[in-house]
Amino acid sequence: SIYSCVAAMSLVEQIRSLHSDLERHILRISDELQHKAPTKKQSIHQDHRINHNLAQIQTNAHNLLTLHQDPHHALKSEINALASKYDLNDTIHLFEKEIRNVQMRLSTNSETQGSAGGGTLHERTEQRRFDLPFYERIQLEQQILERRQLMPSFTSEERYGKYVDLNENYMEYLQLRKIHHQQKTNHQEAAKDTSPSPSVKQEPQEEHDTHPGNAPTSNDTTTTTTPSITQITDYTSYLKYFNRFHEIDVHNKDNDYLQYLKGLHNYFIDFFKRTQPLSDIQDIMQKTEKKFEHDWKENLVIGWEKFLEEQHKQQGNAHNQPNAQKKKKARRGRKRKRPSVDTYHEIALLEVKINRMVEMIAEEIEATQNYLQKKQTLTWEELQAEVQRDEELEDAIPQEEKERQQREKADESSKSSHSFGSDRSMPVWLYKRRGLNIEYVCEICGNYSYWGPVSFRRHFQEWRHQHGMKCLRVPNTKHFDGITSIKEALELWDQMQNLKQDQEFNAAEEMEMEDDQGNVYDRKTYEDLKKQGLL
């Protein structure tokens, strides 16, 4: 019970500890929700951490409720003892008993500290949890959950929940003989429908039929095929059509087919719990089952309409049939060895549940199809390079954590002594006086950092800034000193170009001409008057 696991602690201390732990888990969830995970893998891990904290909150709340109800009146007695409602001898006796309990608890902790797997790390994490930055804190929590095997594991095909892995289910599907026999029969019937009848004579094509305008259209020469489960030929086509259960004949759905559906259903449930732990899959399945039961009674389940009609007819005619006919039907049913009505009911329910889960993870299934098509065009080396690149992106450190690490490095360097010569060191006060603890970031230099105003002013004539200006096709002149933004540099260059064009001499508009009498005209007016003979 809750009292035996922490018997060395008083009930008041247990309540205080549980309330503190409850608030700690709430703060963890709040921190998680404030930091959005950048990748799919980190998002799944974040959801599992939140789910673990929610489970701990429920456990602590249940324990607190049990303690506050106080069925044995132990809490009331302890509070009375703390309030000194007993005499002096009882108070001293309780005090000595509490000392013995503390000593026993300390000795027990010292003996089991080395043998408790992960206990030391967990205690240190609990004590210094909120003193650490967020990224380091979740790294410690990640180690604890992985040690307790509470984090999900994915196959190489699933890529941390990006894709689905139905290879085992596809192999089970290939073992369903009745369904494959139905596929062959459907293919043969389709081939007979498309082949020309031998009794009909084909008339010779006339000359005018060869004209482009009389050529047969694509609708006459090709037949359009609708998507069907009978088109499953490989794993890629299986991912497209595996959930079209209504196209399978009901009489071909036997016990082997039921086991196949159970395996498919269990995989989707497990995949959904691993990728979306915060969603209540049990509640979704209960609503789906409730809707299915209603549709089953009303004969609205897709693919099972004829079967349900036959069952209703048999139930209606069962009371009017003689006993001999019932015995014949029973013998015929034993020879065919068909599944019972309950088995068919279970099969239909599994089909509906699987289709509901396929709707919820449709993006992952579609992404798997696209990845398989892309995989066929890549070599083995290219596939390995892509897998390695994806792993590096999934494990990449967030940008805000990189910036925090850079700030910490800058603070550490500012606190220590800073060298400005071969054998001499700069004290901290002089380092700050010269402004070497101030960071200047230049976007033109590729977001490179310069420490101190002297280094910042000097870098405008260094090779890195000159190379950045050359890439922008902007001359590195004095006009651009102090400008670190690419946008501001381009805007200033455009203004200088426009100002230069305005200041250039325009001979057609600004040249002036003088006649013999000393009159001054602009060039255009002078040429017009001269052509008219007025000068």
Coordinates of C-alpha atoms in Angstrom, one line a residue:
S1 CA 0.0 0.0 0.0
I2 CA 0.9 3.7 -0.1
Y3 CA 1.8 3.6 3.6
S4 CA 4.1 0.6 3.4
C5 CA 6.2 2.0 0.5
V6 CA 7.1 5.2 2.4
A7 CA 6.6 4.0 6.0
A8 CA 9.6 5.9 7.3
M9 CA 8.0 9.3 6.3
S10 CA 5.2 10.9 8.2
L11 CA 1.8 11.3 6.6
V12 CA 2.1 15.1 6.6
E13 CA 5.5 14.8 4.9
Q14 CA 4.1 12.3 2.4
I15 CA 1.4 14.8 1.5
R16 CA 3.8 17.7 1.2
S17 CA 6.2 15.6 -1.0
L18 CA 3.3 14.5 -3.3
H19 CA 2.1 18.0 -3.7
S20 CA 5.6 19.2 -4.5
D21 CA 6.0 16.4 -7.0
L22 CA 2.7 17.2 -8.6
E23 CA 3.6 20.8 -9.1
R24 CA 7.0 19.7 -10.6
H25 CA 5.3 17.5 -13.2
I26 CA 2.9 20.4 -14.1
L27 CA 5.9 22.7 -14.6
R28 CA 7.6 20.1 -16.8
I29 CA 4.5 19.9 -19.1
S30 CA 4.4 23.7 -19.2
D31 CA 8.0 23.9 -20.3
E32 CA 7.5 21.2 -22.9
L33 CA 4.5 23.0 -24.4
Q34 CA 6.5 26.3 -24.7
H35 CA 9.3 24.6 -26.7
K36 CA 8.1 23.2 -30.0
A37 CA 10.1 20.2 -31.2
P38 CA 11.8 20.8 -34.6
T39 CA 11.8 17.3 -36.0
K40 CA 9.5 14.2 -36.1
K41 CA 11.7 12.2 -33.7
Q42 CA 12.0 14.9 -31.2
S43 CA 8.3 15.6 -31.4
I44 CA 7.5 11.9 -30.6
H45 CA 9.9 11.9 -27.7
Q46 CA 8.3 15.2 -26.4
D47 CA 4.8 13.6 -26.6
H48 CA 6.0 10.6 -24.6
R49 CA 7.6 12.8 -22.0
I50 CA 4.4 14.7 -21.6
N51 CA 2.4 11.5 -21.4
H52 CA 4.8 10.2 -18.7
N53 CA 4.3 13.4 -16.7
L54 CA 0.5 13.1 -17.1
A55 CA 0.6 9.5 -15.8
Q56 CA 2.7 10.6 -12.8
I57 CA 0.2 13.4 -12.1
Q58 CA -2.7 10.9 -12.1
T59 CA -0.8 8.6 -9.8
N60 CA 0.1 11.4 -7.3
A61 CA -3.5 12.7 -7.4
H62 CA -4.8 9.2 -6.6
N63 CA -2.3 8.8 -3.7
L64 CA -3.2 12.3 -2.3
L65 CA -6.9 11.5 -2.4
T66 CA -6.2 8.3 -0.5
L67 CA -4.2 10.1 2.1
H68 CA -6.7 12.9 2.5
Q69 CA -9.6 10.5 3.0
D70 CA -7.6 9.1 6.0
P71 CA -9.6 5.8 6.4
H72 CA -7.5 4.7 9.5
H73 CA -7.5 8.2 11.1
A74 CA -3.7 8.1 11.1
L75 CA -3.4 11.6 9.6
K76 CA -5.7 13.1 12.2
S77 CA -3.7 11.6 15.0
E78 CA -0.5 12.9 13.5
I79 CA -1.9 16.4 13.2
N80 CA -3.0 16.3 16.8
A81 CA 0.5 15.3 17.8
L82 CA 2.0 18.2 15.9
A83 CA -0.5 20.6 17.5
S84 CA 0.7 19.4 21.0
K85 CA -2.7 18.1 22.1
Y86 CA -1.0 15.3 23.9
D87 CA 0.8 15.6 27.2
L88 CA 4.6 16.0 27.5
N89 CA 5.4 12.3 27.9
D90 CA 3.5 11.3 24.7
T91 CA 5.1 14.1 22.8
I92 CA 8.6 13.0 23.9
H93 CA 7.8 9.4 23.0
L94 CA 6.6 10.5 19.5
F95 CA 9.7 12.6 19.0
E96 CA 12.0 9.7 19.9
K97 CA 10.1 7.4 17.6
E98 CA 10.4 9.9 14.7
I99 CA 14.2 10.1 15.3
R100 CA 14.4 6.3 15.0
N101 CA 12.4 6.4 11.8
V102 CA 14.8 9.0 10.3
Q103 CA 17.8 7.0 11.3
M104 CA 16.3 3.8 9.8
R105 CA 15.5 5.6 6.6
L106 CA 19.0 7.1 6.3
S107 CA 20.6 3.7 6.8
T108 CA 18.3 2.1 4.3
N109 CA 19.1 4.7 1.7
S110 CA 22.9 4.4 2.2
E111 CA 22.7 0.6 1.7
T112 CA 20.5 0.6 -1.4
Q113 CA 22.0 3.7 -3.1
G114 CA 24.6 1.6 -5.0
S115 CA 22.2 -1.2 -6.0
A116 CA 19.3 1.0 -7.2
G117 CA 19.7 1.2 -10.9
G118 CA 19.4 4.7 -12.0
G119 CA 18.3 6.0 -8.6
T120 CA 21.2 8.3 -8.1
L121 CA 20.7 9.9 -11.5
H122 CA 17.0 10.3 -10.9
E123 CA 17.6 12.0 -7.5
R124 CA 20.2 14.4 -8.9
T125 CA 17.9 15.2 -11.7
E126 CA 15.0 15.9 -9.4
Q127 CA 17.1 18.2 -7.2
R128 CA 18.7 20.2 -9.9
R129 CA 15.9 19.9 -12.5
F130 CA 14.9 23.5 -12.8
D131 CA 18.4 24.9 -12.3
L132 CA 19.4 23.4 -15.7
P133 CA 18.6 24.8 -19.1
F134 CA 15.6 23.3 -20.9
Y135 CA 17.6 21.3 -23.5
E136 CA 19.9 19.7 -20.8
R137 CA 16.9 19.0 -18.6
I138 CA 15.1 17.1 -21.3
Q139 CA 18.3 15.2 -22.1
L140 CA 18.4 13.9 -18.5
E141 CA 14.8 13.0 -18.6
Q142 CA 15.3 11.2 -21.9
Q143 CA 18.1 9.1 -20.3
I144 CA 15.8 8.2 -17.3
L145 CA 12.9 7.2 -19.5
E146 CA 15.2 5.1 -21.9
R147 CA 16.7 3.4 -18.8
R148 CA 13.2 2.5 -17.7
Q149 CA 12.3 1.4 -21.2
L150 CA 9.4 3.9 -21.4
M151 CA 10.5 5.4 -24.8
P152 CA 9.3 3.9 -28.1
S153 CA 11.5 1.9 -30.5
F154 CA 11.1 1.9 -34.2
T155 CA 12.3 -0.3 -37.0
S156 CA 14.7 0.9 -39.7
E157 CA 11.8 0.9 -42.1
E158 CA 9.6 3.2 -39.9
R159 CA 12.2 5.9 -39.5
Y160 CA 11.0 7.2 -36.1
G161 CA 7.4 7.1 -37.1
K162 CA 7.7 8.8 -40.6
Y163 CA 6.7 5.6 -42.4
V164 CA 4.8 2.3 -41.6
D165 CA 6.3 -1.2 -41.8
L166 CA 3.7 -3.7 -43.0
N167 CA 6.2 -6.2 -44.5
E168 CA 5.1 -9.0 -42.0
N169 CA 1.5 -8.3 -42.7
Y170 CA 2.1 -8.4 -46.4
M171 CA 3.7 -11.8 -46.1
E172 CA 0.7 -13.1 -44.1
Y173 CA -1.6 -11.7 -46.8
L174 CA 0.3 -13.7 -49.4
Q175 CA -0.6 -16.9 -47.5
L176 CA -4.4 -16.3 -47.9
R177 CA -5.2 -18.9 -50.6
K178 CA -8.9 -18.2 -51.0
I179 CA -8.3 -14.5 -51.6
H180 CA -5.6 -15.2 -54.2
H181 CA -7.9 -17.7 -55.9
Q182 CA -10.5 -14.9 -56.1
Q183 CA -8.0 -12.6 -57.6
K184 CA -7.1 -15.1 -60.3
T185 CA -10.8 -15.6 -61.1
N186 CA -11.4 -11.9 -61.4
H187 CA -8.4 -11.5 -63.7
Q188 CA -9.6 -14.2 -66.0
E189 CA -13.1 -12.7 -66.1
A190 CA -11.6 -9.3 -66.9
A191 CA -9.5 -10.8 -69.7
K192 CA -12.6 -12.5 -71.2
D193 CA -14.5 -9.2 -71.1
T194 CA -11.8 -7.3 -72.9
S195 CA -11.0 -10.0 -75.6
P196 CA -13.1 -9.8 -78.9
S197 CA -15.8 -12.4 -79.5
P198 CA -14.8 -15.0 -82.0
S199 CA -18.3 -15.2 -83.6
V200 CA -18.2 -11.5 -84.6
K201 CA -16.4 -10.8 -87.9
Q202 CA -14.2 -7.8 -88.0
E203 CA -14.9 -5.7 -91.1
P204 CA -11.9 -4.5 -93.0
Q205 CA -10.9 -0.9 -92.3
E206 CA -11.8 1.4 -95.1
E207 CA -9.4 4.0 -96.5
H208 CA -11.3 6.9 -95.1
D209 CA -10.8 5.4 -91.6
T210 CA -7.1 6.1 -91.8
H211 CA -7.7 9.8 -91.8
P212 CA -6.6 11.5 -88.6
G213 CA -10.0 12.9 -88.0
N214 CA -11.5 9.4 -88.1
A215 CA -8.9 7.8 -85.9
P216 CA -10.2 6.0 -82.8
T217 CA -9.9 8.0 -79.6
S218 CA -8.2 6.8 -76.5
N219 CA -11.5 6.0 -74.9
D220 CA -12.2 3.4 -77.7
T221 CA -8.8 1.7 -77.4
T222 CA -8.1 1.6 -73.7
T223 CA -10.1 0.5 -70.8
T224 CA -10.2 2.3 -67.5
T225 CA -9.7 0.2 -64.4
T226 CA -10.8 1.3 -61.0
P227 CA -8.6 0.7 -57.9
S228 CA -9.2 -2.7 -56.5
I229 CA -7.7 -5.1 -54.0
T230 CA -7.2 -7.6 -56.9
Q231 CA -4.5 -5.3 -58.2
I232 CA -2.1 -6.2 -55.4
T233 CA 1.1 -7.5 -57.0
D234 CA 3.8 -6.2 -54.8
Y235 CA 4.4 -4.4 -51.5
T236 CA 3.8 -1.0 -53.0
S237 CA 0.4 -1.9 -54.4
Y238 CA -0.4 -3.6 -51.1
L239 CA -0.1 -0.3 -49.3
K240 CA -2.5 1.3 -51.7
Y241 CA -5.3 -1.3 -51.7
F242 CA -4.9 -3.4 -48.5
N243 CA -7.9 -1.8 -46.7
R244 CA -10.4 -2.4 -49.5
F245 CA -12.0 -5.2 -47.6
H246 CA -15.4 -4.8 -49.0
E247 CA -14.2 -6.1 -52.4
I248 CA -13.4 -9.5 -50.9
D249 CA -16.1 -12.1 -51.0
V250 CA -17.6 -12.8 -47.6
H251 CA -17.3 -16.6 -48.1
N252 CA -13.5 -16.2 -48.6
K253 CA -13.1 -14.7 -45.2
D254 CA -12.1 -17.6 -43.0
N255 CA -10.2 -18.1 -39.8
D256 CA -6.9 -17.5 -41.5
Y257 CA -8.2 -14.2 -42.7
L258 CA -9.3 -13.4 -39.2
Q259 CA -5.8 -14.0 -37.8
Y260 CA -4.4 -11.8 -40.6
L261 CA -6.8 -8.9 -39.6
K262 CA -5.8 -9.3 -35.9
G263 CA -2.2 -8.9 -36.7
L264 CA -2.9 -5.9 -38.9
H265 CA -5.1 -4.4 -36.1
N266 CA -2.5 -4.9 -33.4
Y267 CA 0.2 -3.3 -35.5
F268 CA -1.8 -0.2 -36.1
I269 CA -2.7 0.1 -32.5
D270 CA 0.9 -0.2 -31.4
F271 CA 2.1 2.2 -34.1
F272 CA -0.5 4.8 -33.1
K273 CA 0.5 4.5 -29.4
R274 CA 4.1 4.9 -30.3
T275 CA 3.6 7.9 -32.6
Q276 CA 0.7 9.7 -30.9
P277 CA 0.8 8.8 -27.2
L278 CA -1.3 11.8 -26.2
S279 CA -4.3 10.6 -28.2
D280 CA -6.8 8.3 -26.5
I281 CA -6.9 5.3 -29.0
Q282 CA -9.2 3.3 -26.7
D283 CA -11.8 6.0 -26.6
I284 CA -11.6 6.3 -30.4
M285 CA -12.0 2.5 -30.8
Q286 CA -14.9 2.4 -28.4
K287 CA -16.8 5.0 -30.4
T288 CA -16.0 3.2 -33.6
E289 CA -17.3 -0.1 -32.2
K290 CA -20.5 1.6 -30.9
K291 CA -21.1 3.0 -34.4
F292 CA -20.4 -0.4 -36.0
E293 CA -22.9 -2.2 -33.8
H294 CA -25.6 0.3 -34.8
D295 CA -24.7 -0.1 -38.5
W296 CA -24.6 -3.9 -38.2
K297 CA -28.2 -4.0 -36.9
E298 CA -29.4 -1.6 -39.6
N299 CA -27.5 -3.5 -42.3
L300 CA -25.3 -0.5 -43.2
V301 CA -21.9 -2.1 -43.0
I302 CA -20.2 -1.8 -46.4
G303 CA -19.5 -5.1 -48.0
W304 CA -21.7 -7.1 -45.7
E305 CA -25.2 -6.1 -47.0
K306 CA -25.9 -9.4 -48.8
F307 CA -24.6 -11.5 -45.9
L308 CA -26.8 -9.6 -43.4
E309 CA -29.8 -10.0 -45.6
E310 CA -29.3 -13.7 -45.9
Q311 CA -29.0 -13.9 -42.1
H312 CA -32.2 -12.1 -41.6
K313 CA -34.0 -14.4 -44.0
Q314 CA -32.7 -17.5 -42.4
Q315 CA -33.7 -16.2 -39.0
G316 CA -37.2 -15.5 -40.3
N317 CA -37.6 -18.8 -42.0
A318 CA -36.1 -20.9 -39.2
H319 CA -39.4 -21.1 -37.3
N320 CA -41.3 -22.4 -40.3
Q321 CA -38.9 -25.2 -41.4
P322 CA -39.4 -28.8 -40.3
N323 CA -36.9 -30.6 -38.1
A324 CA -35.7 -32.7 -41.1
Q325 CA -34.7 -29.8 -43.1
K326 CA -32.9 -28.3 -40.1
K327 CA -30.9 -31.5 -39.7
K328 CA -29.9 -31.4 -43.4
K329 CA -28.8 -27.8 -43.1
A330 CA -26.8 -28.6 -40.0
R331 CA -25.0 -31.5 -41.8
R332 CA -24.4 -29.3 -44.9
G333 CA -23.0 -26.6 -42.6
R334 CA -20.6 -29.1 -40.9
K335 CA -19.3 -30.3 -44.3
R336 CA -18.6 -26.8 -45.5
K337 CA -16.9 -25.8 -42.2
R338 CA -17.8 -22.2 -42.6
P339 CA -17.1 -19.7 -39.7
S340 CA -19.9 -18.9 -37.4
V341 CA -21.9 -15.7 -37.4
D342 CA -19.9 -14.5 -34.4
T343 CA -16.7 -15.0 -36.3
Y344 CA -18.1 -13.0 -39.2
H345 CA -19.2 -10.3 -36.8
E346 CA -15.6 -10.1 -35.4
I347 CA -14.1 -10.0 -38.9
A348 CA -16.4 -7.1 -39.9
L349 CA -15.6 -5.2 -36.7
L350 CA -11.9 -5.6 -37.3
E351 CA -12.2 -4.3 -40.8
V352 CA -14.1 -1.2 -39.6
K353 CA -11.5 -0.5 -36.9
I354 CA -8.6 -0.9 -39.3
N355 CA -10.2 1.5 -41.8
R356 CA -10.7 4.0 -39.0
M357 CA -7.0 3.8 -38.0
V358 CA -5.9 4.0 -41.7
E359 CA -7.8 7.3 -41.8
M360 CA -5.9 8.7 -38.8
I361 CA -2.4 7.7 -40.2
A362 CA -3.1 8.3 -43.9
E363 CA -0.2 10.8 -44.1
E364 CA 2.4 8.1 -42.9
I365 CA 1.0 5.5 -45.3
E366 CA 1.1 7.9 -48.3
A367 CA 4.7 9.0 -47.3
T368 CA 5.7 5.3 -47.2
Q369 CA 4.4 4.8 -50.8
N370 CA 6.3 7.8 -52.0
Y371 CA 9.4 6.7 -50.2
L372 CA 9.2 3.2 -51.8
Q373 CA 8.9 4.7 -55.2
K374 CA 11.8 6.9 -54.6
K375 CA 13.8 4.0 -53.1
Q376 CA 13.6 2.1 -56.4
T377 CA 15.5 4.9 -58.2
L378 CA 18.4 5.1 -55.8
T379 CA 21.5 3.0 -55.4
W380 CA 22.6 1.4 -52.2
E381 CA 25.2 4.1 -51.5
E382 CA 22.6 6.8 -52.1
L383 CA 20.2 5.1 -49.8
Q384 CA 22.8 4.9 -47.0
A385 CA 23.7 8.5 -47.5
E386 CA 20.1 9.6 -47.2
V387 CA 19.5 7.5 -44.1
Q388 CA 22.6 9.1 -42.5
R389 CA 21.5 12.6 -43.5
D390 CA 18.0 12.0 -42.0
E391 CA 19.5 10.7 -38.7
E392 CA 21.7 13.8 -38.5
L393 CA 18.7 16.1 -39.1
E394 CA 16.6 14.3 -36.6
D395 CA 19.3 14.5 -33.9
A396 CA 20.1 18.1 -34.7
I397 CA 20.4 20.6 -31.8
P398 CA 17.7 23.3 -32.0
Q399 CA 18.7 26.8 -33.0
E400 CA 17.8 28.4 -29.7
E401 CA 20.0 25.8 -27.9
K402 CA 22.9 26.6 -30.2
E403 CA 22.5 30.3 -29.4
R404 CA 22.4 29.6 -25.7
Q405 CA 25.6 27.6 -25.9
Q406 CA 27.3 30.4 -27.8
R407 CA 26.2 32.9 -25.1
E408 CA 27.5 30.6 -22.4
K409 CA 30.9 30.3 -24.1
A410 CA 31.0 34.1 -24.4
D411 CA 30.2 34.5 -20.7
E412 CA 32.7 31.9 -19.6
S413 CA 35.4 33.6 -21.7
S414 CA 34.5 37.0 -20.3
K415 CA 34.8 35.7 -16.7
S416 CA 38.2 34.2 -17.2
S417 CA 41.4 36.1 -18.0
H418 CA 41.8 37.1 -21.7
S419 CA 45.2 37.2 -23.4
F420 CA 46.2 40.1 -25.6
G421 CA 49.9 39.2 -26.0
S422 CA 52.2 36.3 -26.0
D423 CA 53.0 36.2 -22.3
R424 CA 50.6 38.8 -20.9
S425 CA 46.9 38.5 -19.7
M426 CA 44.1 41.0 -19.6
P427 CA 42.2 41.5 -16.3
V428 CA 38.4 41.3 -16.4
W429 CA 37.9 45.0 -15.6
L430 CA 40.1 46.0 -18.6
Y431 CA 38.4 43.4 -20.8
K432 CA 35.0 45.0 -20.1
R433 CA 36.3 48.5 -20.3
R434 CA 37.5 47.9 -23.9
G435 CA 34.1 46.4 -24.7
L436 CA 35.5 43.0 -25.6
N437 CA 32.4 41.4 -23.9
I438 CA 30.1 43.0 -26.5
E439 CA 29.2 40.8 -29.5
Y440 CA 28.7 42.3 -33.0
V441 CA 27.2 40.0 -35.6
C442 CA 27.7 40.8 -39.3
E443 CA 25.1 39.3 -41.6
I444 CA 27.3 40.1 -44.7
C445 CA 30.1 38.0 -43.2
G446 CA 27.8 35.0 -42.8
N447 CA 26.6 35.9 -39.2
Y448 CA 30.1 35.9 -38.0
S449 CA 30.7 37.4 -34.5
Y450 CA 33.2 40.1 -33.7
W451 CA 34.0 40.9 -30.0
G452 CA 34.6 44.5 -29.2
P453 CA 34.2 47.8 -31.2
V454 CA 37.8 47.8 -32.4
S455 CA 37.6 44.4 -34.0
F456 CA 34.2 45.3 -35.4
R457 CA 35.4 48.5 -37.1
R458 CA 38.5 46.8 -38.4
H459 CA 36.7 43.9 -40.0
F460 CA 35.1 46.1 -42.7
Q461 CA 38.4 46.1 -44.5
E462 CA 39.2 42.4 -43.9
W463 CA 38.9 39.6 -46.4
R464 CA 35.7 38.1 -45.0
H465 CA 33.7 41.3 -45.3
Q466 CA 35.2 42.1 -48.7
H467 CA 34.2 38.7 -50.0
G468 CA 30.6 39.1 -48.7
M469 CA 30.3 42.5 -50.4
K470 CA 31.7 41.0 -53.6
C471 CA 29.1 38.3 -53.5
L472 CA 26.4 41.0 -53.2
R473 CA 28.0 42.8 -56.2
V474 CA 28.4 45.9 -54.1
P475 CA 31.7 47.9 -53.9
N476 CA 33.3 47.9 -50.5
T477 CA 33.7 51.7 -50.1
K478 CA 33.6 54.0 -47.1
H479 CA 29.9 54.6 -47.7
F480 CA 29.2 51.0 -46.4
D481 CA 31.2 51.2 -43.1
G482 CA 29.0 50.3 -40.2
I483 CA 26.4 48.4 -42.3
T484 CA 26.1 44.7 -41.4
S485 CA 22.7 43.9 -42.9
I486 CA 22.4 42.6 -46.4
K487 CA 19.1 44.4 -47.0
E488 CA 20.5 47.8 -45.8
A489 CA 23.6 47.4 -48.0
L490 CA 21.5 46.7 -51.1
E491 CA 19.1 49.6 -50.4
L492 CA 22.0 52.0 -50.0
W493 CA 23.6 50.8 -53.2
D494 CA 20.3 51.3 -55.1
Q495 CA 20.1 54.9 -53.7
M496 CA 23.6 55.6 -54.8
Q497 CA 23.0 54.3 -58.3
N498 CA 19.9 56.5 -58.6
L499 CA 21.7 59.6 -57.3
K500 CA 24.6 59.0 -59.7
Q501 CA 22.2 58.9 -62.6
D502 CA 20.6 62.2 -61.5
Q503 CA 24.0 63.8 -61.2
E504 CA 25.3 62.8 -64.7
F505 CA 25.5 65.4 -67.5
N506 CA 22.7 65.0 -70.1
A507 CA 23.9 66.7 -73.3
A508 CA 20.5 66.6 -75.0
E509 CA 18.8 68.6 -72.2
E510 CA 21.6 70.5 -70.4
M511 CA 23.8 71.8 -73.3
E512 CA 23.4 75.5 -74.2
M513 CA 24.1 77.3 -77.6
E514 CA 24.7 81.0 -78.4
D515 CA 23.9 82.8 -81.6
D516 CA 25.7 85.7 -83.3
Q517 CA 23.7 88.3 -81.4
G518 CA 24.6 86.7 -78.0
N519 CA 21.3 85.0 -77.3
V520 CA 21.6 81.7 -75.3
Y521 CA 19.3 78.8 -76.1
D522 CA 19.3 75.2 -75.2
R523 CA 20.5 72.8 -77.8
K524 CA 17.1 71.6 -79.0
T525 CA 15.7 75.1 -79.4
Y526 CA 18.8 76.4 -81.1
E527 CA 18.7 73.5 -83.7
D528 CA 15.0 74.1 -84.4
L529 CA 15.5 77.9 -85.0
K530 CA 18.5 77.2 -87.2
K531 CA 16.6 74.8 -89.4
Q532 CA 13.8 77.4 -89.9
G533 CA 16.4 80.1 -90.9
L534 CA 15.6 82.4 -88.0
L535 CA 19.1 82.7 -86.7

